């Protein structure tokens, strides 16, 4: 294995807010397959996986700068309530999917008024230090097609129609 060769790594992960509750896990399902170094993962996880061998398990702490970035208060915005006409039981804390400039993104409802709604467009994990339990189950050289597409194919990877 040469260090410059692009690799597809298959791995299980569990992510927690540092010292807090589990946010998400691949355990109980199929592991995820990802082309490393292609911006498919937050930088801290990409770098950790690049340094791991098959069968290795590791817990890494990832600061916001290597994770989902810092919170940006300018991303808390006030929008007309009519945009949410189709959402039943609109309430603070609710997370909705919206189509943003860079594809689907999570929008968190902060406050619901009579005619306006305050929403937070920051990633829900922005500004948080995260703990990832990582276990690498497979690692292989990426195919030319995967490198061209910028993502992994096959089980756990990107499925094309
Ligand atoms: Zn593809």
Short mmCIF file of C-alpha atoms and ligand atoms in Angstrom, two decimals:
data_model
loop_
_atom_site.label_atom_id
_atom_site.label_comp_id
_atom_site.label_asym_id
_atom_site.label_seq_id
_atom_site.Cartn_x
_atom_site.Cartn_y
_atom_site.Cartn_z
CA UNK A 1 0.00 0.00 0.00
CA UNK A 2 1.40 3.36 -0.99
CA UNK A 3 0.38 6.40 0.98
CA UNK A 4 -0.70 8.27 -2.11
CA UNK A 5 -3.17 5.63 -3.29
CA UNK A 6 -6.77 6.67 -2.78
CA UNK A 7 -8.53 4.24 -0.49
CA UNK A 8 -12.05 3.13 0.26
CA UNK A 9 -12.49 2.30 3.92
CA UNK A 10 -15.45 0.42 5.34
CA UNK A 11 -16.15 1.19 8.98
CA UNK A 12 -18.62 1.24 11.84
CA UNK A 13 -19.06 4.40 13.85
CA UNK A 14 -20.87 5.69 16.90
CA UNK A 15 -20.86 9.42 17.53
CA UNK A 16 -21.58 11.19 20.84
CA UNK A 17 -21.39 14.76 21.98
CA UNK A 18 -18.29 14.74 24.20
CA UNK A 19 -19.37 13.30 27.54
CA UNK A 20 -22.95 13.20 26.33
CA UNK A 21 -25.54 11.05 24.65
CA UNK A 22 -25.19 8.99 21.51
CA UNK A 23 -26.21 10.98 18.43
CA UNK A 24 -25.95 8.38 15.73
CA UNK A 25 -24.50 4.93 15.10
CA UNK A 26 -24.02 2.49 12.25
CA UNK A 27 -24.13 -0.41 14.73
CA UNK A 28 -27.04 -2.72 14.10
CA UNK A 29 -26.83 -1.94 10.39
CA UNK A 30 -24.32 -2.23 7.60
CA UNK A 31 -20.97 -0.47 7.97
CA UNK A 32 -20.38 2.61 5.85
CA UNK A 33 -17.97 2.59 2.88
CA UNK A 34 -16.28 5.89 2.09
CA UNK A 35 -13.65 7.19 -0.30
CA UNK A 36 -11.12 8.93 1.94
CA UNK A 37 -9.73 12.37 1.20
CA UNK A 38 -12.68 13.36 -0.98
CA UNK A 39 -14.60 15.53 1.47
CA UNK A 40 -17.22 12.87 2.17
CA UNK A 41 -16.56 12.97 5.91
CA UNK A 42 -15.85 15.64 8.48
CA UNK A 43 -12.04 16.26 8.42
CA UNK A 44 -11.33 14.73 11.85
CA UNK A 45 -12.93 11.41 10.97
CA UNK A 46 -11.33 11.31 7.52
CA UNK A 47 -7.88 11.84 9.06
CA UNK A 48 -8.45 9.27 11.83
CA UNK A 49 -9.58 6.58 9.39
CA UNK A 50 -6.60 7.24 7.12
CA UNK A 51 -4.31 6.24 9.99
CA UNK A 52 -6.13 3.04 10.97
CA UNK A 53 -5.70 -0.59 9.88
CA UNK A 54 -8.36 -3.19 9.16
CA UNK A 55 -9.68 -4.61 12.43
CA UNK A 56 -8.53 -1.61 14.44
CA UNK A 57 -10.95 0.21 16.75
CA UNK A 58 -10.28 3.66 18.13
CA UNK A 59 -12.11 6.45 19.94
CA UNK A 60 -11.25 9.95 18.73
CA UNK A 61 -12.27 13.33 20.11
CA UNK A 62 -13.00 15.86 17.39
CA UNK A 63 -13.18 19.63 18.04
CA UNK A 64 -15.65 21.77 16.05
CA UNK A 65 -12.90 22.94 13.68
CA UNK A 66 -12.34 19.32 12.62
CA UNK A 67 -16.05 18.54 12.82
CA UNK A 68 -19.10 20.51 11.74
CA UNK A 69 -17.54 23.91 12.24
CA UNK A 70 -18.33 26.73 14.64
CA UNK A 71 -21.85 28.01 15.13
CA UNK A 72 -22.70 31.09 13.07
CA UNK A 73 -25.35 33.24 14.76
CA UNK A 74 -26.08 34.88 11.39
CA UNK A 75 -27.59 31.54 10.40
CA UNK A 76 -30.41 32.01 12.90
CA UNK A 77 -33.06 33.59 10.71
CA UNK A 78 -36.65 34.81 10.86
CA UNK A 79 -38.92 33.57 8.09
CA UNK A 80 -42.65 33.94 7.37
CA UNK A 81 -44.73 31.30 9.08
CA UNK A 82 -46.57 30.54 5.84
CA UNK A 83 -43.45 28.67 4.70
CA UNK A 84 -44.39 26.06 7.27
CA UNK A 85 -48.06 25.67 6.38
CA UNK A 86 -47.59 21.99 5.60
CA UNK A 87 -45.80 21.15 8.85
CA UNK A 88 -48.17 19.80 11.50
CA UNK A 89 -47.60 20.76 15.15
CA UNK A 90 -44.77 23.19 14.43
CA UNK A 91 -42.83 23.61 17.69
CA UNK A 92 -39.41 24.76 18.98
CA UNK A 93 -36.76 22.05 18.79
CA UNK A 94 -38.32 20.41 15.76
CA UNK A 95 -35.84 19.53 13.02
CA UNK A 96 -36.92 19.70 9.40
CA UNK A 97 -35.19 18.95 6.13
CA UNK A 98 -34.97 21.85 3.70
CA UNK A 99 -33.29 22.31 0.34
CA UNK A 100 -30.38 24.66 0.83
CA UNK A 101 -27.78 26.01 -1.57
CA UNK A 102 -25.61 22.92 -1.01
CA UNK A 103 -28.37 20.32 -1.07
CA UNK A 104 -30.61 19.01 1.71
CA UNK A 105 -29.89 20.46 5.12
CA UNK A 106 -31.32 20.28 8.61
CA UNK A 107 -33.25 23.30 9.86
CA UNK A 108 -33.97 23.56 13.57
CA UNK A 109 -37.06 25.48 14.69
CA UNK A 110 -36.08 27.90 17.47
CA UNK A 111 -39.24 29.92 18.09
CA UNK A 112 -42.74 29.91 16.64
CA UNK A 113 -44.63 33.21 16.46
CA UNK A 114 -48.02 34.18 15.10
CA UNK A 115 -46.68 35.21 11.69
CA UNK A 116 -42.97 34.45 11.78
CA UNK A 117 -40.75 31.52 12.74
CA UNK A 118 -37.13 31.71 13.93
CA UNK A 119 -35.04 28.92 12.43
CA UNK A 120 -31.43 27.86 12.95
CA UNK A 121 -29.61 26.82 9.78
CA UNK A 122 -26.46 25.75 11.61
CA UNK A 123 -25.72 22.04 11.47
CA UNK A 124 -27.15 20.57 14.70
CA UNK A 125 -23.63 19.46 15.67
CA UNK A 126 -21.93 22.78 14.80
CA UNK A 127 -19.86 24.16 17.68
CA UNK A 128 -19.75 20.79 19.43
CA UNK A 129 -16.83 18.61 20.37
CA UNK A 130 -17.65 15.08 19.29
CA UNK A 131 -16.45 11.62 20.27
CA UNK A 132 -16.37 9.01 17.57
CA UNK A 133 -15.93 5.28 18.18
CA UNK A 134 -14.49 4.01 14.91
CA UNK A 135 -13.84 0.45 13.78
CA UNK A 136 -12.36 -0.28 10.38
CA UNK A 137 -13.77 -3.49 8.89
CA UNK A 138 -12.26 -3.26 5.41
CA UNK A 139 -9.88 -1.16 3.36
CA UNK A 140 -9.08 -1.37 -0.34
CA UNK A 141 -7.67 0.72 -3.14
CA UNK A 142 -10.28 2.93 -4.81
CA UNK A 143 -11.20 2.24 -8.43
CA UNK A 144 -10.61 4.88 -11.12
CA UNK A 145 -14.38 5.29 -11.41
CA UNK A 146 -14.75 5.94 -7.67
CA UNK A 147 -11.99 8.54 -7.77
CA UNK A 148 -13.65 10.21 -10.76
CA UNK A 149 -17.02 10.27 -8.97
CA UNK A 150 -15.54 11.32 -5.63
CA UNK A 151 -17.32 8.61 -3.63
CA UNK A 152 -17.27 4.88 -2.89
CA UNK A 153 -19.36 2.35 -4.80
CA UNK A 154 -20.63 -1.05 -3.71
CA UNK A 155 -22.02 -2.20 -0.34
CA UNK A 156 -22.18 0.66 2.15
CA UNK A 157 -21.22 3.16 -0.57
CA UNK A 158 -23.03 5.25 -3.15
CA UNK A 159 -25.73 3.40 -5.10
CA UNK A 160 -26.43 4.59 -8.64
CA UNK A 161 -29.81 4.03 -10.23
ZN1 LIG B 1 -20.52 7.02 -8.47
#
